[in-house]
């Protein structure tokens, strides 16, 4: 027994399990600390993201959101019809290509002519009333398009659509300016750009799944859906309440009303801005119509890849418009327009390079990037130019100002494709350097025009100048949230 006791004193004791439990507790404690810190960082990141998104809030009145909701619905319907109108006329109804082209051109031509009286009507009758009338006409016209059997039917309906469009855009822009505070108009017009591209992109994609030339009934569905969207916009318009106009001296109001457009012709700054916009559209936007045929014929880009160019363009506008709207706040408007033209010039040089050195998939990839780059420039123009025009216009003449602005777009859309097609026929690769040079020249012209702008209108209003709730501190909110969770 003593021997056993002696041995037991000298034998090593079995290790206690306690130290292993201490290690486990230490690991658990460490993991809790790490998780707490990681959770704190995640909370800070989350609050920062929320704060950033909150900063993108355009801070617009409810009436503007209702109007823009109508714009989304309207653009959704446009996406259903406009990309497929030529196919309907030629492939479904059997009209010759030349006749179909003239029918589509009738819409643009009548809209250009109707814009001038449409703007005057918006000033005299009120933008909301004239907008409602144009929506009703558009709903009727597109509802009748499935009944087209002869070219004269289509010409008559295209003229009706052009008449309604000539009234629609001056009325829409005038109403948007009337219901948006002056210091937030740039955000209102930026939101309009988002709503148009979002609705048109979704509508075009959905219509592509429905339309089939072999089944005329599918086009009937497209036209009726488009007509329904105009009716829906008309219903939403009832919830839009324009605010009171700024006081204007009665004698000045009556004098300008009697002069009509002659009063606007004295605004040399506005007329110069319209001239610049014609160049912007001719050398910029309108060349998006010549881009598909150039990509197809000169770079062997497939139709599917060409469609991807426009999809990427729309997606970039939807995603980047509000962040870039924040970027332009407080900055010189003409500098932003010059930057826009520089971005567009870069996009056209990408297209030029793709046609000169690449083909097929490689060219398609570069042209898709060019479409996205071009969209960045569009995002700079949206909150800059249209808001400036709204600020230059007195309330009682704003409809006329907007009508002339719309006409400058129409002129550019007519001149751009015509000139672009002529250059493509003579020397295809010359189009894109020429368009880039015109863009840069227009941007330089805008910088020269800046000195003639009123001092108060040279910069886009800054968000700092708008009385809003204080911005949250992400660190403070995260710390408070962590304390609340731990408690």
GROMACS .gro file of C-alpha atoms in nm:
model
  487
    1UNK     CA    1   0.000   0.000   0.000
    2UNK     CA    2   0.285   0.238   0.086
    3UNK     CA    3   0.448   0.148  -0.240
    4UNK     CA    4   0.129   0.232  -0.421
    5UNK     CA    5   0.101   0.558  -0.233
    6UNK     CA    6   0.462   0.643  -0.314
    7UNK     CA    7   0.408   0.569  -0.679
    8UNK     CA    8   0.099   0.778  -0.684
    9UNK     CA    9   0.291   1.078  -0.555
   10UNK     CA   10   0.556   1.046  -0.827
   11UNK     CA   11   0.328   0.957  -1.117
   12UNK     CA   12   0.220   1.252  -1.327
   13UNK     CA   13  -0.129   1.359  -1.253
   14UNK     CA   14  -0.376   1.346  -1.535
   15UNK     CA   15  -0.430   1.686  -1.695
   16UNK     CA   16  -0.733   1.871  -1.576
   17UNK     CA   17  -0.996   1.956  -1.831
   18UNK     CA   18  -1.028   2.305  -1.687
   19UNK     CA   19  -0.758   2.471  -1.900
   20UNK     CA   20  -0.933   2.352  -2.216
   21UNK     CA   21  -1.253   2.514  -2.095
   22UNK     CA   22  -1.059   2.836  -2.035
   23UNK     CA   23  -0.940   2.827  -2.393
   24UNK     CA   24  -1.296   2.781  -2.514
   25UNK     CA   25  -1.419   3.069  -2.301
   26UNK     CA   26  -1.134   3.286  -2.427
   27UNK     CA   27  -1.220   3.197  -2.786
   28UNK     CA   28  -1.586   3.273  -2.726
   29UNK     CA   29  -1.503   3.605  -2.564
   30UNK     CA   30  -1.267   3.692  -2.847
   31UNK     CA   31  -1.529   3.600  -3.106
   32UNK     CA   32  -1.784   3.815  -2.927
   33UNK     CA   33  -1.546   4.111  -2.937
   34UNK     CA   34  -1.463   4.050  -3.302
   35UNK     CA   35  -1.829   4.007  -3.392
   36UNK     CA   36  -1.919   4.319  -3.199
   37UNK     CA   37  -1.655   4.519  -3.382
   38UNK     CA   38  -1.751   4.364  -3.715
   39UNK     CA   39  -2.114   4.431  -3.637
   40UNK     CA   40  -2.030   4.789  -3.550
   41UNK     CA   41  -1.843   4.831  -3.878
   42UNK     CA   42  -2.128   4.670  -4.067
   43UNK     CA   43  -2.370   4.904  -3.894
   44UNK     CA   44  -2.153   5.203  -3.983
   45UNK     CA   45  -2.141   5.084  -4.344
   46UNK     CA   46  -2.517   5.031  -4.348
   47UNK     CA   47  -2.589   5.373  -4.201
   48UNK     CA   48  -2.342   5.531  -4.446
   49UNK     CA   49  -2.519   5.367  -4.739
   50UNK     CA   50  -2.856   5.479  -4.605
   51UNK     CA   51  -2.721   5.831  -4.556
   52UNK     CA   52  -2.585   5.834  -4.911
   53UNK     CA   53  -2.914   5.713  -5.055
   54UNK     CA   54  -3.098   5.968  -4.845
   55UNK     CA   55  -2.871   6.233  -4.993
   56UNK     CA   56  -2.985   6.128  -5.341
   57UNK     CA   57  -3.343   6.214  -5.250
   58UNK     CA   58  -3.433   6.489  -5.501
   59UNK     CA   59  -3.650   6.657  -5.231
   60UNK     CA   60  -3.944   6.726  -5.457
   61UNK     CA   61  -4.308   6.799  -5.374
   62UNK     CA   62  -4.566   6.523  -5.393
   63UNK     CA   63  -4.720   6.675  -5.707
   64UNK     CA   64  -4.391   6.630  -5.892
   65UNK     CA   65  -4.374   6.262  -5.796
   66UNK     CA   66  -4.729   6.211  -5.920
   67UNK     CA   67  -4.648   6.382  -6.249
   68UNK     CA   68  -4.332   6.175  -6.290
   69UNK     CA   69  -4.526   5.858  -6.212
   70UNK     CA   70  -4.746   5.951  -6.503
   71UNK     CA   71  -4.428   6.005  -6.705
   72UNK     CA   72  -4.310   5.652  -6.626
   73UNK     CA   73  -4.647   5.510  -6.733
   74UNK     CA   74  -4.645   5.721  -7.049
   75UNK     CA   75  -4.289   5.624  -7.141
   76UNK     CA   76  -4.373   5.259  -7.078
   77UNK     CA   77  -4.645   5.289  -7.342
   78UNK     CA   78  -4.411   5.471  -7.580
   79UNK     CA   79  -4.166   5.184  -7.546
   80UNK     CA   80  -4.442   4.951  -7.657
   81UNK     CA   81  -4.510   5.137  -7.982
   82UNK     CA   82  -4.233   5.362  -8.112
   83UNK     CA   83  -3.962   5.096  -8.167
   84UNK     CA   84  -4.211   4.882  -8.360
   85UNK     CA   85  -4.414   5.143  -8.550
   86UNK     CA   86  -4.202   5.115  -8.866
   87UNK     CA   87  -4.225   4.734  -8.852
   88UNK     CA   88  -4.603   4.756  -8.815
   89UNK     CA   89  -4.643   4.985  -9.115
   90UNK     CA   90  -4.405   4.796  -9.346
   91UNK     CA   91  -4.412   4.431  -9.238
   92UNK     CA   92  -4.767   4.402  -9.107
   93UNK     CA   93  -4.966   4.644  -9.325
   94UNK     CA   94  -4.743   4.605  -9.630
   95UNK     CA   95  -4.667   4.972  -9.697
   96UNK     CA   96  -4.352   5.048  -9.895
   97UNK     CA   97  -4.042   5.148  -9.701
   98UNK     CA   98  -4.050   5.500  -9.844
   99UNK     CA   99  -4.416   5.546  -9.757
  100UNK     CA  100  -4.361   5.410  -9.407
  101UNK     CA  101  -4.073   5.651  -9.358
  102UNK     CA  102  -4.288   5.945  -9.468
  103UNK     CA  103  -4.562   5.840  -9.226
  104UNK     CA  104  -4.316   5.836  -8.936
  105UNK     CA  105  -4.169   6.169  -9.051
  106UNK     CA  106  -4.520   6.320  -9.058
  107UNK     CA  107  -4.536   6.279  -8.682
  108UNK     CA  108  -4.215   6.480  -8.631
  109UNK     CA  109  -4.305   6.744  -8.890
  110UNK     CA  110  -4.651   6.815  -8.751
  111UNK     CA  111  -4.513   6.817  -8.395
  112UNK     CA  112  -4.262   7.084  -8.497
  113UNK     CA  113  -4.536   7.301  -8.646
  114UNK     CA  114  -4.783   7.243  -8.361
  115UNK     CA  115  -4.533   7.323  -8.087
  116UNK     CA  116  -4.559   7.701  -8.134
  117UNK     CA  117  -4.939   7.730  -8.092
  118UNK     CA  118  -4.920   7.457  -7.829
  119UNK     CA  119  -4.692   7.669  -7.613
  120UNK     CA  120  -4.918   7.972  -7.653
  121UNK     CA  121  -5.218   7.759  -7.553
  122UNK     CA  122  -5.034   7.643  -7.240
  123UNK     CA  123  -4.978   8.007  -7.142
  124UNK     CA  124  -5.337   8.111  -7.208
  125UNK     CA  125  -5.535   7.808  -7.093
  126UNK     CA  126  -5.298   7.658  -6.839
  127UNK     CA  127  -5.041   7.384  -6.885
  128UNK     CA  128  -5.246   7.124  -6.701
  129UNK     CA  129  -5.546   7.168  -6.932
  130UNK     CA  130  -5.343   7.154  -7.252
  131UNK     CA  131  -5.150   6.853  -7.124
  132UNK     CA  132  -5.478   6.676  -7.049
  133UNK     CA  133  -5.606   6.754  -7.400
  134UNK     CA  134  -5.289   6.618  -7.560
  135UNK     CA  135  -5.310   6.296  -7.356
  136UNK     CA  136  -5.670   6.244  -7.465
  137UNK     CA  137  -5.575   6.293  -7.832
  138UNK     CA  138  -5.283   6.052  -7.803
  139UNK     CA  139  -5.500   5.786  -7.640
  140UNK     CA  140  -5.756   5.814  -7.921
  141UNK     CA  141  -5.495   5.815  -8.200
  142UNK     CA  142  -5.307   5.506  -8.084
  143UNK     CA  143  -5.629   5.320  -8.008
  144UNK     CA  144  -5.722   5.369  -8.375
  145UNK     CA  145  -5.388   5.253  -8.520
  146UNK     CA  146  -5.493   4.883  -8.533
  147UNK     CA  147  -5.765   4.990  -8.780
  148UNK     CA  148  -5.510   5.120  -9.034
  149UNK     CA  149  -5.554   4.954  -9.373
  150UNK     CA  150  -5.449   5.223  -9.622
  151UNK     CA  151  -5.158   5.469  -9.615
  152UNK     CA  152  -5.389   5.767  -9.581
  153UNK     CA  153  -5.526   5.619  -9.259
  154UNK     CA  154  -5.175   5.608  -9.118
  155UNK     CA  155  -5.091   5.959  -9.242
  156UNK     CA  156  -5.402   6.099  -9.073
  157UNK     CA  157  -5.328   5.927  -8.743
  158UNK     CA  158  -4.959   6.023  -8.758
  159UNK     CA  159  -5.064   6.386  -8.806
  160UNK     CA  160  -5.297   6.358  -8.505
  161UNK     CA  161  -5.014   6.210  -8.297
  162UNK     CA  162  -4.781   6.489  -8.412
  163UNK     CA  163  -5.039   6.754  -8.320
  164UNK     CA  164  -5.079   6.603  -7.974
  165UNK     CA  165  -4.703   6.568  -7.923
  166UNK     CA  166  -4.653   6.929  -8.026
  167UNK     CA  167  -4.880   7.031  -7.739
  168UNK     CA  168  -4.766   6.761  -7.496
  169UNK     CA  169  -4.401   6.855  -7.444
  170UNK     CA  170  -4.438   7.232  -7.390
  171UNK     CA  171  -4.729   7.164  -7.155
  172UNK     CA  172  -4.545   6.892  -6.965
  173UNK     CA  173  -4.231   7.099  -6.911
  174UNK     CA  174  -4.431   7.409  -6.819
  175UNK     CA  175  -4.639   7.219  -6.564
  176UNK     CA  176  -4.328   7.056  -6.418
  177UNK     CA  177  -4.167   7.399  -6.375
  178UNK     CA  178  -4.486   7.536  -6.217
  179UNK     CA  179  -4.512   7.268  -5.948
  180UNK     CA  180  -4.140   7.252  -5.864
  181UNK     CA  181  -3.966   7.509  -5.640
  182UNK     CA  182  -3.713   7.710  -5.839
  183UNK     CA  183  -3.421   7.581  -5.631
  184UNK     CA  184  -3.519   7.217  -5.704
  185UNK     CA  185  -3.607   7.239  -6.073
  186UNK     CA  186  -3.279   7.082  -6.175
  187UNK     CA  187  -3.374   6.777  -5.966
  188UNK     CA  188  -3.723   6.772  -6.115
  189UNK     CA  189  -3.593   6.761  -6.471
  190UNK     CA  190  -3.334   6.501  -6.372
  191UNK     CA  191  -3.611   6.282  -6.231
  192UNK     CA  192  -3.799   6.326  -6.558
  193UNK     CA  193  -3.496   6.185  -6.741
  194UNK     CA  194  -3.496   5.883  -6.510
  195UNK     CA  195  -3.869   5.821  -6.550
  196UNK     CA  196  -3.854   5.846  -6.930
  197UNK     CA  197  -3.566   5.602  -6.968
  198UNK     CA  198  -3.697   5.361  -6.708
  199UNK     CA  199  -4.043   5.342  -6.861
  200UNK     CA  200  -3.923   5.330  -7.221
  201UNK     CA  201  -3.665   5.061  -7.151
  202UNK     CA  202  -3.907   4.834  -6.968
  203UNK     CA  203  -4.181   4.895  -7.224
  204UNK     CA  204  -3.956   4.821  -7.520
  205UNK     CA  205  -3.829   4.500  -7.361
  206UNK     CA  206  -4.183   4.384  -7.281
  207UNK     CA  207  -4.309   4.470  -7.629
  208UNK     CA  208  -4.029   4.269  -7.785
  209UNK     CA  209  -4.170   3.961  -7.615
  210UNK     CA  210  -4.517   4.028  -7.756
  211UNK     CA  211  -4.472   4.162  -8.109
  212UNK     CA  212  -4.465   3.918  -8.399
  213UNK     CA  213  -4.500   4.036  -8.760
  214UNK     CA  214  -4.676   3.713  -8.857
  215UNK     CA  215  -4.951   3.783  -8.602
  216UNK     CA  216  -5.109   4.128  -8.652
  217UNK     CA  217  -5.309   4.082  -8.335
  218UNK     CA  218  -4.993   4.124  -8.129
  219UNK     CA  219  -4.953   4.477  -8.266
  220UNK     CA  220  -5.315   4.550  -8.182
  221UNK     CA  221  -5.226   4.463  -7.824
  222UNK     CA  222  -4.927   4.699  -7.834
  223UNK     CA  223  -5.134   4.994  -7.955
  224UNK     CA  224  -5.415   4.934  -7.707
  225UNK     CA  225  -5.168   4.906  -7.418
  226UNK     CA  226  -5.010   5.234  -7.528
  227UNK     CA  227  -5.351   5.402  -7.545
  228UNK     CA  228  -5.429   5.272  -7.197
  229UNK     CA  229  -5.109   5.425  -7.058
  230UNK     CA  230  -5.211   5.767  -7.190
  231UNK     CA  231  -5.549   5.725  -7.023
  232UNK     CA  232  -5.376   5.626  -6.699
  233UNK     CA  233  -5.154   5.934  -6.715
  234UNK     CA  234  -5.464   6.146  -6.771
  235UNK     CA  235  -5.620   5.998  -6.456
  236UNK     CA  236  -5.304   6.066  -6.253
  237UNK     CA  237  -5.298   6.423  -6.380
  238UNK     CA  238  -5.608   6.495  -6.175
  239UNK     CA  239  -5.398   6.465  -5.858
  240UNK     CA  240  -5.148   6.731  -5.972
  241UNK     CA  241  -5.218   7.072  -5.823
  242UNK     CA  242  -5.014   7.358  -5.972
  243UNK     CA  243  -4.910   7.622  -5.719
  244UNK     CA  244  -4.969   7.995  -5.752
  245UNK     CA  245  -4.759   8.184  -6.002
  246UNK     CA  246  -4.522   8.462  -5.906
  247UNK     CA  247  -4.671   8.808  -5.916
  248UNK     CA  248  -4.616   8.989  -6.245
  249UNK     CA  249  -4.688   9.351  -6.319
  250UNK     CA  250  -5.020   9.367  -6.503
  251UNK     CA  251  -4.896   9.602  -6.773
  252UNK     CA  252  -4.589   9.387  -6.845
  253UNK     CA  253  -4.806   9.076  -6.849
  254UNK     CA  254  -5.053   9.226  -7.096
  255UNK     CA  255  -4.778   9.373  -7.314
  256UNK     CA  256  -4.591   9.042  -7.338
  257UNK     CA  257  -4.912   8.850  -7.405
  258UNK     CA  258  -5.000   9.082  -7.693
  259UNK     CA  259  -4.650   9.053  -7.836
  260UNK     CA  260  -4.654   8.674  -7.796
  261UNK     CA  261  -4.344   8.515  -7.942
  262UNK     CA  262  -4.212   8.856  -8.044
  263UNK     CA  263  -4.143   8.922  -7.674
  264UNK     CA  264  -3.927   8.610  -7.657
  265UNK     CA  265  -3.727   8.709  -7.965
  266UNK     CA  266  -3.582   8.992  -7.756
  267UNK     CA  267  -3.426   8.739  -7.518
  268UNK     CA  268  -3.094   8.697  -7.697
  269UNK     CA  269  -2.949   8.471  -7.429
  270UNK     CA  270  -3.238   8.228  -7.464
  271UNK     CA  271  -3.211   8.228  -7.843
  272UNK     CA  272  -2.837   8.159  -7.821
  273UNK     CA  273  -2.909   7.870  -7.585
  274UNK     CA  274  -3.158   7.731  -7.838
  275UNK     CA  275  -2.894   7.752  -8.109
  276UNK     CA  276  -2.652   7.558  -7.892
  277UNK     CA  277  -2.918   7.297  -7.822
  278UNK     CA  278  -2.975   7.242  -8.193
  279UNK     CA  279  -2.605   7.159  -8.223
  280UNK     CA  280  -2.620   6.941  -7.910
  281UNK     CA  281  -2.903   6.737  -8.059
  282UNK     CA  282  -2.769   6.731  -8.416
  283UNK     CA  283  -2.418   6.618  -8.324
  284UNK     CA  284  -2.516   6.426  -8.013
  285UNK     CA  285  -2.854   6.263  -7.959
  286UNK     CA  286  -2.956   6.239  -8.325
  287UNK     CA  287  -2.647   6.038  -8.416
  288UNK     CA  288  -2.782   5.757  -8.201
  289UNK     CA  289  -3.010   5.694  -8.500
  290UNK     CA  290  -2.717   5.656  -8.741
  291UNK     CA  291  -2.515   5.447  -8.496
  292UNK     CA  292  -2.697   5.114  -8.564
  293UNK     CA  293  -2.644   5.120  -8.941
  294UNK     CA  294  -2.278   5.221  -8.898
  295UNK     CA  295  -2.218   4.945  -8.644
  296UNK     CA  296  -2.389   4.688  -8.865
  297UNK     CA  297  -2.232   4.782  -9.199
  298UNK     CA  298  -1.886   4.903  -9.096
  299UNK     CA  299  -1.806   4.695  -8.787
  300UNK     CA  300  -2.015   4.381  -8.849
  301UNK     CA  301  -2.198   4.421  -8.516
  302UNK     CA  302  -2.502   4.197  -8.472
  303UNK     CA  303  -2.855   4.326  -8.416
  304UNK     CA  304  -2.857   4.181  -8.067
  305UNK     CA  305  -2.540   4.368  -7.975
  306UNK     CA  306  -2.686   4.689  -8.118
  307UNK     CA  307  -2.987   4.643  -7.892
  308UNK     CA  308  -2.748   4.601  -7.600
  309UNK     CA  309  -2.599   4.944  -7.675
  310UNK     CA  310  -2.933   5.111  -7.611
  311UNK     CA  311  -3.012   4.892  -7.312
  312UNK     CA  312  -2.683   4.990  -7.145
  313UNK     CA  313  -2.745   5.353  -7.234
  314UNK     CA  314  -3.084   5.349  -7.059
  315UNK     CA  315  -2.956   5.158  -6.756
  316UNK     CA  316  -2.669   5.402  -6.703
  317UNK     CA  317  -2.911   5.695  -6.711
  318UNK     CA  318  -3.146   5.530  -6.462
  319UNK     CA  319  -2.862   5.444  -6.223
  320UNK     CA  320  -2.638   5.749  -6.262
  321UNK     CA  321  -2.882   6.037  -6.308
  322UNK     CA  322  -2.954   6.115  -5.941
  323UNK     CA  323  -2.590   6.082  -5.824
  324UNK     CA  324  -2.476   6.311  -6.106
  325UNK     CA  325  -2.756   6.553  -6.023
  326UNK     CA  326  -2.597   6.589  -5.679
  327UNK     CA  327  -2.264   6.646  -5.853
  328UNK     CA  328  -2.386   6.944  -6.058
  329UNK     CA  329  -2.541   7.124  -5.761
  330UNK     CA  330  -2.357   7.447  -5.686
  331UNK     CA  331  -2.150   7.420  -6.004
  332UNK     CA  332  -2.147   7.643  -6.311
  333UNK     CA  333  -2.409   7.535  -6.558
  334UNK     CA  334  -2.215   7.613  -6.872
  335UNK     CA  335  -1.911   7.427  -6.744
  336UNK     CA  336  -2.132   7.122  -6.691
  337UNK     CA  337  -2.266   7.152  -7.046
  338UNK     CA  338  -1.911   7.184  -7.178
  339UNK     CA  339  -1.819   6.872  -6.981
  340UNK     CA  340  -2.121   6.700  -7.137
  341UNK     CA  341  -1.997   6.777  -7.488
  342UNK     CA  342  -1.648   6.652  -7.397
  343UNK     CA  343  -1.796   6.325  -7.272
  344UNK     CA  344  -2.000   6.291  -7.591
  345UNK     CA  345  -1.693   6.360  -7.804
  346UNK     CA  346  -1.516   6.081  -7.619
  347UNK     CA  347  -1.807   5.846  -7.684
  348UNK     CA  348  -1.805   5.921  -8.058
  349UNK     CA  349  -1.429   5.868  -8.076
  350UNK     CA  350  -1.480   5.526  -7.918
  351UNK     CA  351  -1.729   5.447  -8.194
  352UNK     CA  352  -1.482   5.577  -8.452
  353UNK     CA  353  -1.205   5.357  -8.314
  354UNK     CA  354  -1.432   5.053  -8.309
  355UNK     CA  355  -1.518   5.102  -8.675
  356UNK     CA  356  -1.159   5.173  -8.778
  357UNK     CA  357  -0.970   4.896  -8.596
  358UNK     CA  358  -1.220   4.638  -8.473
  359UNK     CA  359  -1.507   4.422  -8.591
  360UNK     CA  360  -1.777   4.185  -8.466
  361UNK     CA  361  -1.767   4.113  -8.092
  362UNK     CA  362  -1.470   4.337  -8.014
  363UNK     CA  363  -1.626   4.632  -8.194
  364UNK     CA  364  -1.959   4.562  -8.025
  365UNK     CA  365  -1.796   4.572  -7.680
  366UNK     CA  366  -1.635   4.910  -7.748
  367UNK     CA  367  -1.954   5.057  -7.895
  368UNK     CA  368  -2.154   4.934  -7.594
  369UNK     CA  369  -1.905   5.117  -7.370
  370UNK     CA  370  -1.947   5.422  -7.592
  371UNK     CA  371  -2.323   5.407  -7.541
  372UNK     CA  372  -2.271   5.403  -7.165
  373UNK     CA  373  -2.026   5.694  -7.182
  374UNK     CA  374  -2.273   5.893  -7.390
  375UNK     CA  375  -2.536   5.833  -7.121
  376UNK     CA  376  -2.310   6.001  -6.864
  377UNK     CA  377  -2.318   6.315  -7.077
  378UNK     CA  378  -2.696   6.293  -7.098
  379UNK     CA  379  -2.711   6.282  -6.719
  380UNK     CA  380  -2.517   6.609  -6.703
  381UNK     CA  381  -2.753   6.785  -6.942
  382UNK     CA  382  -3.075   6.673  -6.774
  383UNK     CA  383  -3.050   6.879  -6.454
  384UNK     CA  384  -2.865   7.168  -6.620
  385UNK     CA  385  -3.016   7.291  -6.944
  386UNK     CA  386  -3.392   7.248  -6.906
  387UNK     CA  387  -3.389   7.397  -6.556
  388UNK     CA  388  -3.197   7.698  -6.691
  389UNK     CA  389  -3.459   7.751  -6.961
  390UNK     CA  390  -3.734   7.733  -6.700
  391UNK     CA  391  -3.553   7.997  -6.494
  392UNK     CA  392  -3.500   8.228  -6.793
  393UNK     CA  393  -3.872   8.218  -6.874
  394UNK     CA  394  -4.122   8.441  -6.692
  395UNK     CA  395  -4.424   8.250  -6.564
  396UNK     CA  396  -4.671   8.400  -6.809
  397UNK     CA  397  -4.452   8.313  -7.111
  398UNK     CA  398  -4.308   7.982  -6.995
  399UNK     CA  399  -4.527   7.776  -7.227
  400UNK     CA  400  -4.390   7.964  -7.527
  401UNK     CA  401  -4.032   7.930  -7.402
  402UNK     CA  402  -4.080   7.556  -7.361
  403UNK     CA  403  -4.239   7.532  -7.706
  404UNK     CA  404  -3.936   7.692  -7.870
  405UNK     CA  405  -3.709   7.468  -7.665
  406UNK     CA  406  -3.903   7.164  -7.789
  407UNK     CA  407  -3.876   7.296  -8.146
  408UNK     CA  408  -3.498   7.318  -8.113
  409UNK     CA  409  -3.495   6.948  -8.023
  410UNK     CA  410  -3.715   6.869  -8.323
  411UNK     CA  411  -3.489   7.062  -8.559
  412UNK     CA  412  -3.188   6.874  -8.429
  413UNK     CA  413  -3.363   6.539  -8.465
  414UNK     CA  414  -3.451   6.626  -8.826
  415UNK     CA  415  -3.111   6.769  -8.923
  416UNK     CA  416  -2.896   6.516  -8.739
  417UNK     CA  417  -3.005   6.193  -8.907
  418UNK     CA  418  -3.024   6.362  -9.249
  419UNK     CA  419  -2.671   6.502  -9.223
  420UNK     CA  420  -2.540   6.186  -9.061
  421UNK     CA  421  -2.684   5.965  -9.333
  422UNK     CA  422  -2.526   6.186  -9.601
  423UNK     CA  423  -2.182   6.162  -9.438
  424UNK     CA  424  -2.221   5.786  -9.389
  425UNK     CA  425  -2.293   5.749  -9.758
  426UNK     CA  426  -1.983   5.949  -9.857
  427UNK     CA  427  -1.726   5.848  -9.593
  428UNK     CA  428  -1.863   5.648  -9.296
  429UNK     CA  429  -1.561   5.691  -9.068
  430UNK     CA  430  -1.567   6.070  -9.108
  431UNK     CA  431  -1.900   6.103  -8.926
  432UNK     CA  432  -1.776   6.042  -8.573
  433UNK     CA  433  -1.475   6.279  -8.564
  434UNK     CA  434  -1.697   6.545  -8.724
  435UNK     CA  435  -1.970   6.490  -8.464
  436UNK     CA  436  -1.711   6.500  -8.185
  437UNK     CA  437  -1.570   6.828  -8.317
  438UNK     CA  438  -1.917   6.982  -8.335
  439UNK     CA  439  -1.988   6.874  -7.978
  440UNK     CA  440  -1.668   7.037  -7.854
  441UNK     CA  441  -1.739   7.355  -8.051
  442UNK     CA  442  -2.086   7.377  -7.897
  443UNK     CA  443  -1.938   7.329  -7.551
  444UNK     CA  444  -1.695   7.615  -7.614
  445UNK     CA  445  -1.985   7.828  -7.732
  446UNK     CA  446  -2.164   7.759  -7.406
  447UNK     CA  447  -1.864   7.883  -7.208
  448UNK     CA  448  -1.868   8.206  -7.411
  449UNK     CA  449  -2.242   8.244  -7.347
  450UNK     CA  450  -2.193   8.216  -6.970
  451UNK     CA  451  -2.084   8.579  -6.932
  452UNK     CA  452  -2.420   8.690  -7.073
  453UNK     CA  453  -2.623   8.488  -6.825
  454UNK     CA  454  -2.766   8.666  -6.521
  455UNK     CA  455  -2.530   8.617  -6.227
  456UNK     CA  456  -2.797   8.439  -6.023
  457UNK     CA  457  -2.853   8.176  -6.295
  458UNK     CA  458  -2.493   8.081  -6.370
  459UNK     CA  459  -2.483   7.803  -6.112
  460UNK     CA  460  -2.720   7.517  -6.043
  461UNK     CA  461  -2.877   7.583  -5.701
  462UNK     CA  462  -2.693   7.405  -5.425
  463UNK     CA  463  -2.870   7.168  -5.191
  464UNK     CA  464  -2.711   7.360  -4.905
  465UNK     CA  465  -2.931   7.656  -4.988
  466UNK     CA  466  -3.247   7.450  -4.939
  467UNK     CA  467  -3.382   7.428  -4.585
  468UNK     CA  468  -3.384   7.059  -4.508
  469UNK     CA  469  -3.342   6.844  -4.195
  470UNK     CA  470  -2.976   6.805  -4.086
  471UNK     CA  471  -2.784   6.517  -4.237
  472UNK     CA  472  -2.728   6.226  -3.996
  473UNK     CA  473  -2.382   6.135  -3.863
  474UNK     CA  474  -2.319   5.771  -3.966
  475UNK     CA  475  -2.074   5.710  -3.677
  476UNK     CA  476  -2.311   5.854  -3.419
  477UNK     CA  477  -2.608   5.659  -3.553
  478UNK     CA  478  -2.404   5.338  -3.563
  479UNK     CA  479  -2.284   5.387  -3.204
  480UNK     CA  480  -2.638   5.455  -3.085
  481UNK     CA  481  -2.765   5.149  -3.268
  482UNK     CA  482  -2.487   4.933  -3.117
  483UNK     CA  483  -2.569   5.054  -2.765
  484UNK     CA  484  -2.935   4.981  -2.824
  485UNK     CA  485  -2.859   4.629  -2.949
  486UNK     CA  486  -2.616   4.549  -2.666
  487UNK     CA  487  -2.862   4.685  -2.410
   0.00000   0.00000   0.00000
